[in-house]
Every structure is written in C-alpha cells, then in structure tokens.
CSV table of C-alpha atoms in Angstrom, one decimal:
chain,number,residue,atom,x,y,z
A,1,ARG,CA,-31.1,61.1,-11.3
A,2,LYS,CA,-33.6,58.4,-11.8
A,3,GLU,CA,-32.2,54.9,-12.3
A,4,VAL,CA,-34.2,54.4,-15.4
A,5,GLU,CA,-35.4,57.5,-17.4
A,6,GLN,CA,-37.9,57.7,-20.2
A,7,ASP,CA,-39.7,60.4,-22.1
A,8,PRO,CA,-43.3,60.2,-20.6
A,9,GLY,CA,-44.9,61.3,-23.9
A,10,PRO,CA,-47.6,61.0,-24.9
A,11,PHE,CA,-46.7,60.2,-28.4
A,12,ASN,CA,-49.7,60.7,-30.7
A,13,VAL,CA,-49.1,59.1,-34.1
A,14,PRO,CA,-51.2,58.1,-37.1
A,15,GLU,CA,-51.6,54.5,-38.1
A,16,GLY,CA,-48.8,53.4,-40.2
A,17,ALA,CA,-46.3,55.8,-38.7
A,18,THR,CA,-42.9,54.8,-37.3
A,19,VAL,CA,-42.3,55.8,-33.7
A,20,ALA,CA,-39.1,55.5,-31.5
A,21,PHE,CA,-38.8,55.5,-27.8
A,22,ASN,CA,-35.6,56.1,-25.8
A,23,CYS,CA,-34.5,55.2,-22.4
A,24,THR,CA,-31.4,55.7,-20.4
A,25,TYR,CA,-30.2,54.0,-17.3
A,26,SER,CA,-27.8,55.1,-14.7
A,27,ASN,CA,-26.2,52.0,-13.2
A,28,SER,CA,-23.4,50.7,-15.5
A,29,ALA,CA,-23.6,47.4,-13.8
A,30,SER,CA,-27.0,46.7,-15.2
A,31,GLN,CA,-27.2,43.3,-16.7
A,32,SER,CA,-30.4,42.8,-18.6
A,33,PHE,CA,-32.8,44.9,-20.5
A,34,PHE,CA,-36.3,44.7,-21.5
A,35,TRP,CA,-39.3,46.5,-22.9
A,36,TYR,CA,-42.7,45.8,-21.3
A,37,ARG,CA,-46.0,47.0,-22.5
A,38,GLN,CA,-48.8,48.0,-20.1
A,39,ASP,CA,-52.4,48.6,-21.4
A,40,CYS,CA,-54.7,50.8,-19.5
A,41,ARG,CA,-55.7,49.5,-16.1
A,42,LYS,CA,-53.8,46.1,-17.0
A,43,GLU,CA,-50.8,44.4,-15.8
A,44,PRO,CA,-47.3,44.9,-17.5
A,45,LYS,CA,-46.4,42.2,-20.1
A,46,LEU,CA,-43.1,41.4,-21.6
A,47,LEU,CA,-42.8,42.9,-25.1
A,48,MET,CA,-39.2,41.9,-25.8
A,49,SER,CA,-35.8,41.4,-24.3
A,50,VAL,CA,-33.0,43.8,-25.5
A,51,TYR,CA,-29.7,42.4,-26.6
A,52,SER,CA,-26.4,44.2,-27.3
A,53,SER,CA,-26.5,43.1,-30.9
A,54,GLY,CA,-30.0,44.5,-31.3
A,55,ASN,CA,-33.0,42.4,-31.9
A,56,GLU,CA,-36.2,42.5,-33.9
A,57,ASP,CA,-39.6,40.9,-33.5
A,58,GLY,CA,-41.9,41.6,-36.4
A,59,ARG,CA,-42.5,45.4,-36.5
A,60,PHE,CA,-40.6,45.9,-33.2
A,61,THR,CA,-36.8,46.6,-33.1
A,62,ALA,CA,-34.8,47.0,-29.9
A,63,GLN,CA,-31.4,48.3,-29.4
A,64,LEU,CA,-28.9,48.6,-26.6
A,65,ASN,CA,-25.9,50.8,-26.4
A,66,ARG,CA,-24.0,49.8,-23.2
A,67,ALA,CA,-21.3,52.5,-23.6
A,68,SER,CA,-24.1,55.3,-23.6
A,69,GLN,CA,-26.4,53.4,-21.2
A,70,TYR,CA,-29.2,53.9,-23.7
A,71,ILE,CA,-31.9,51.6,-24.9
A,72,SER,CA,-34.4,52.2,-27.7
A,73,LEU,CA,-37.5,50.7,-29.1
A,74,LEU,CA,-38.7,51.3,-32.7
A,75,ILE,CA,-42.2,50.4,-33.7
A,76,ARG,CA,-42.8,50.4,-37.5
A,77,ASP,CA,-46.1,50.5,-39.2
A,78,SER,CA,-48.0,51.4,-36.0
A,79,LYS,CA,-51.4,49.8,-35.4
A,80,LEU,CA,-54.3,51.1,-33.3
A,81,SER,CA,-53.6,48.1,-31.0
A,82,ASP,CA,-50.1,49.4,-30.3
A,83,SER,CA,-51.7,52.2,-28.1
A,84,ALA,CA,-50.3,51.5,-24.6
A,85,THR,CA,-47.5,52.5,-22.2
A,86,TYR,CA,-44.1,51.1,-22.9
A,87,LEU,CA,-41.9,50.5,-20.0
A,88,CYS,CA,-38.1,50.4,-20.1
A,89,VAL,CA,-36.8,47.8,-17.6
A,90,VAL,CA,-33.3,47.1,-16.3
A,91,THR,CA,-32.1,44.4,-14.0
A,92,ILE,CA,-29.2,44.9,-11.6
A,93,ASN,CA,-27.5,42.2,-9.4
A,94,THR,CA,-27.7,43.3,-5.8
A,95,GLY,CA,-27.3,39.9,-4.4
A,96,GLY,CA,-30.7,39.1,-5.9
A,97,PHE,CA,-31.6,40.4,-9.3
A,98,LYS,CA,-33.4,43.8,-8.7
A,99,THR,CA,-35.7,44.9,-11.5
A,100,ILE,CA,-36.1,48.6,-12.1
A,101,PHE,CA,-39.0,50.0,-14.2
A,102,GLY,CA,-38.9,53.3,-16.0
A,103,ALA,CA,-42.0,55.4,-15.6
A,104,GLY,CA,-43.2,54.5,-19.1
A,105,THR,CA,-43.8,56.2,-22.4
A,106,ARG,CA,-47.4,56.5,-23.4
A,107,LEU,CA,-48.3,55.9,-27.1
A,108,PHE,CA,-51.6,56.7,-28.8
A,109,VAL,CA,-52.1,55.5,-32.4
A,110,LYS,CA,-54.9,57.2,-34.1
A,111,ALA,CA,-56.9,56.2,-37.3
B,1,ASP,CA,-56.1,29.1,-16.7
B,2,THR,CA,-54.8,32.0,-14.7
B,3,ALA,CA,-51.0,32.1,-14.3
B,4,VAL,CA,-50.7,34.7,-11.5
B,5,SER,CA,-53.7,35.6,-9.6
B,6,GLN,CA,-54.4,38.1,-6.9
B,7,THR,CA,-57.3,38.7,-4.5
B,8,PRO,CA,-59.1,40.9,-4.1
B,9,LYS,CA,-59.1,42.9,-7.3
B,10,TYR,CA,-60.4,45.9,-5.6
B,11,LEU,CA,-60.1,47.0,-2.0
B,12,VAL,CA,-61.6,50.0,-0.5
B,13,THR,CA,-60.9,50.7,3.2
B,14,GLN,CA,-60.5,53.3,5.8
B,15,MET,CA,-57.4,54.8,7.3
B,16,GLY,CA,-56.0,52.8,10.2
B,17,ASN,CA,-57.4,49.5,9.1
B,18,ASP,CA,-55.3,46.4,8.5
B,19,LYS,CA,-55.7,44.5,5.2
B,20,SER,CA,-54.1,41.6,3.2
B,21,ILE,CA,-53.7,40.9,-0.4
B,22,LYS,CA,-53.2,37.4,-1.6
B,23,CYS,CA,-51.2,36.2,-4.7
B,24,GLU,CA,-50.8,32.8,-6.2
B,25,GLN,CA,-48.9,31.5,-9.2
B,26,ASN,CA,-49.2,28.1,-10.9
B,27,LEU,CA,-46.3,28.6,-13.3
B,28,GLY,CA,-43.9,26.6,-11.1
B,29,HIS,CA,-41.7,29.7,-10.5
B,30,ASP,CA,-39.5,30.0,-7.5
B,31,THR,CA,-39.3,33.8,-7.3
B,32,MET,CA,-42.2,36.1,-6.5
B,33,TYR,CA,-42.5,39.9,-6.1
B,34,TRP,CA,-44.7,42.7,-4.9
B,35,TYR,CA,-44.8,46.0,-6.8
B,36,LYS,CA,-46.6,49.3,-6.1
B,37,GLN,CA,-47.8,51.4,-8.9
B,38,ASP,CA,-48.8,54.9,-7.7
B,39,SER,CA,-51.0,57.5,-9.3
B,40,LYS,CA,-48.2,58.7,-11.5
B,41,LYS,CA,-48.1,55.1,-12.9
B,42,PHE,CA,-44.5,54.6,-11.6
B,43,LEU,CA,-44.0,50.8,-10.9
B,44,LYS,CA,-41.7,50.2,-8.0
B,45,ILE,CA,-40.5,47.0,-6.5
B,46,MET,CA,-41.3,46.5,-2.8
B,47,PHE,CA,-40.2,42.9,-2.0
B,48,SER,CA,-38.8,39.8,-3.7
B,49,TYR,CA,-39.0,36.3,-2.4
B,50,ASN,CA,-36.9,33.4,-3.7
B,51,ASN,CA,-38.0,29.9,-2.5
B,52,LYS,CA,-39.8,31.5,0.4
B,53,GLU,CA,-36.8,33.5,1.5
B,54,LEU,CA,-36.9,37.4,1.3
B,55,ILE,CA,-34.1,38.5,-1.1
B,56,ILE,CA,-35.1,42.1,-1.9
B,57,ASN,CA,-36.6,44.4,0.6
B,58,GLU,CA,-36.8,48.0,-0.6
B,59,THR,CA,-37.4,50.9,1.5
B,60,VAL,CA,-40.9,50.1,2.5
B,61,PRO,CA,-42.6,51.1,5.8
B,62,ASN,CA,-42.6,48.2,8.2
B,63,ARG,CA,-46.4,48.4,8.2
B,64,PHE,CA,-46.0,46.3,5.1
B,65,SER,CA,-45.3,42.7,5.8
B,66,PRO,CA,-45.0,40.0,3.1
B,67,LYS,CA,-45.4,36.3,3.9
B,68,SER,CA,-44.6,33.5,1.6
B,69,PRO,CA,-46.1,30.2,3.0
B,70,ASP,CA,-44.7,28.3,-0.1
B,71,LYS,CA,-43.2,29.0,-3.4
B,72,ALA,CA,-46.6,29.4,-5.1
B,73,HIS,CA,-47.9,32.0,-2.7
B,74,LEU,CA,-46.8,35.5,-1.6
B,75,ASN,CA,-49.2,37.5,0.5
B,76,LEU,CA,-48.9,41.1,1.6
B,77,HIS,CA,-50.3,42.4,4.8
B,78,ILE,CA,-50.6,46.1,5.5
B,79,ASN,CA,-51.1,47.5,9.0
B,80,SER,CA,-52.5,50.9,9.9
B,81,LEU,CA,-53.4,51.9,6.3
B,82,GLU,CA,-52.7,55.4,5.3
B,83,LEU,CA,-54.0,57.5,2.5
B,84,GLY,CA,-50.7,57.3,0.7
B,85,ASP,CA,-51.0,53.7,0.5
B,86,SER,CA,-53.6,54.1,-2.3
B,87,ALA,CA,-52.2,52.5,-5.3
B,88,VAL,CA,-52.3,49.4,-7.5
B,89,TYR,CA,-50.4,46.5,-6.1
B,90,PHE,CA,-49.0,44.0,-8.5
B,91,CYS,CA,-47.7,40.5,-7.7
B,92,ALA,CA,-45.3,38.9,-10.1
B,93,SER,CA,-43.3,35.7,-10.5
B,94,SER,CA,-40.3,34.5,-12.4
B,95,LEU,CA,-37.9,31.5,-12.7
B,96,SER,CA,-34.6,32.3,-10.9
B,97,LYS,CA,-32.5,29.8,-12.9
B,98,SER,CA,-33.0,31.9,-16.0
B,99,GLY,CA,-30.7,34.4,-14.4
B,100,PRO,CA,-31.0,38.1,-15.1
B,101,THR,CA,-32.7,37.3,-18.4
B,102,TYR,CA,-35.9,36.1,-16.8
B,103,GLU,CA,-39.2,37.3,-17.8
B,104,GLN,CA,-41.6,38.3,-15.0
B,105,TYR,CA,-45.3,37.4,-15.1
B,106,PHE,CA,-47.6,39.9,-13.5
B,107,GLY,CA,-51.0,39.3,-11.8
B,108,PRO,CA,-53.9,41.6,-12.7
B,109,GLY,CA,-53.2,43.9,-9.8
B,110,THR,CA,-55.1,44.9,-6.7
B,111,ARG,CA,-56.5,48.4,-6.7
B,112,LEU,CA,-56.3,49.7,-3.1
B,113,THR,CA,-58.2,52.8,-2.1
B,114,VAL,CA,-57.8,54.2,1.4
B,115,THR,CA,-60.4,56.7,2.5
C-alpha cells in the first residue's frame, strides 16, 4: 500500500462547479498535512495546510480525519485557473521530518 | 528575486556520463532537499540536509551524491548516468524551526534526459 494515495483523475469539470479530492495516508504517526498545487511543467507550491479542525481559504476548504487517516480538499466555484495537479502531502517524524507526496490528482476546469 | 534557483534548467546527456545540478536558496532556510519526479509525475524525496548535515537519505543508488557547502546551497552529483535517471529533479528548502508545519519552497526543476 502506498504511503499517500490519491485518485489520479483526471477530473473534468465546468467553470463554477464544486469538486472534491480525497487522499488517504497509511502511517498513523503522520504529523502534518498539506495540499500543494503543481501546474504543468512547474514546481509544486503550497496551497494550504490542513488542520484537524478543518480550514478554509477563500474557495478552498481542507478537512482532516485522523481516525480514518483521510484528507480532503473541496474547491467551490471552480475557475479556469484552478486547472492543475493537486498533491496531498504528509510529514512523518523519522528523526528528521520526512515529507511524502501523493501522486497527485489532475483537475481540468473547462469553460 | 528568485527564492530557490537551480541550474541548469535542462540537461541532456549520454549514458555513462557524470553530471551535477546546483541549487541555491536566498530565503535564509536551514533545510534543503532533493526530489525526483519521474515520468508518472510521482514526486519522491531523495535527500534532506539540515545545516549542511544529511538527515534523510532515501533508498537512492550511491551514484547520487549530494553536497552542501553551506546552508544556502545543495548540489547533486550523479555518476555513471543511466536511462532510468531521466526525470525532473527539484530542489526545495524550508525552515526547520517551524517543525512539521513548515512550508517547502521548490526550485523550478532541472529536466534531465539521459540518451
């Protein structure tokens, strides 16, 4: 089983749609959780951290369920510019903090 | 003003050659990383350095040797290049005192093609 698993997609949605991405992680000792965004042929960039209480940043909402080892990202009112790959990221303390990236979920938002 | 820079951006070379990729960050971070992103887009950590000391060394062939001359630089040298080394290599940096909640800043990547 992969340490961080995501549905690879692609998700094809019209502008204005709401889309949700899911992610599961296997190591119960995982400490921190993030969503990164990667545009085609570009570097990953932090979209948002994910907290147990859930957090929102504009049109983006992230949720964490530690009991189920599950992370989600909800994008409301999708924009064309949201088209990208969304990477679920987990850190584990192995003496140093090791960061594990999921394979990513591709999103295409169409006019 | 570039935060994390890598050189070269593209590298095309033949099997068996030795090559280096350089990375520099001007963010004042104390931790730097090398990641490999293969053709399936899976991003995997290779090495992590904190204050010039190696703290994470994943299962990477010993043909790959990182070197950190100071906190702002982390270079990657690859000996005897193989076809399977073709990938995009990303350098990243972060501030360790942030603990596990740190954000990593990535360089633009070096696209290595081995022929």
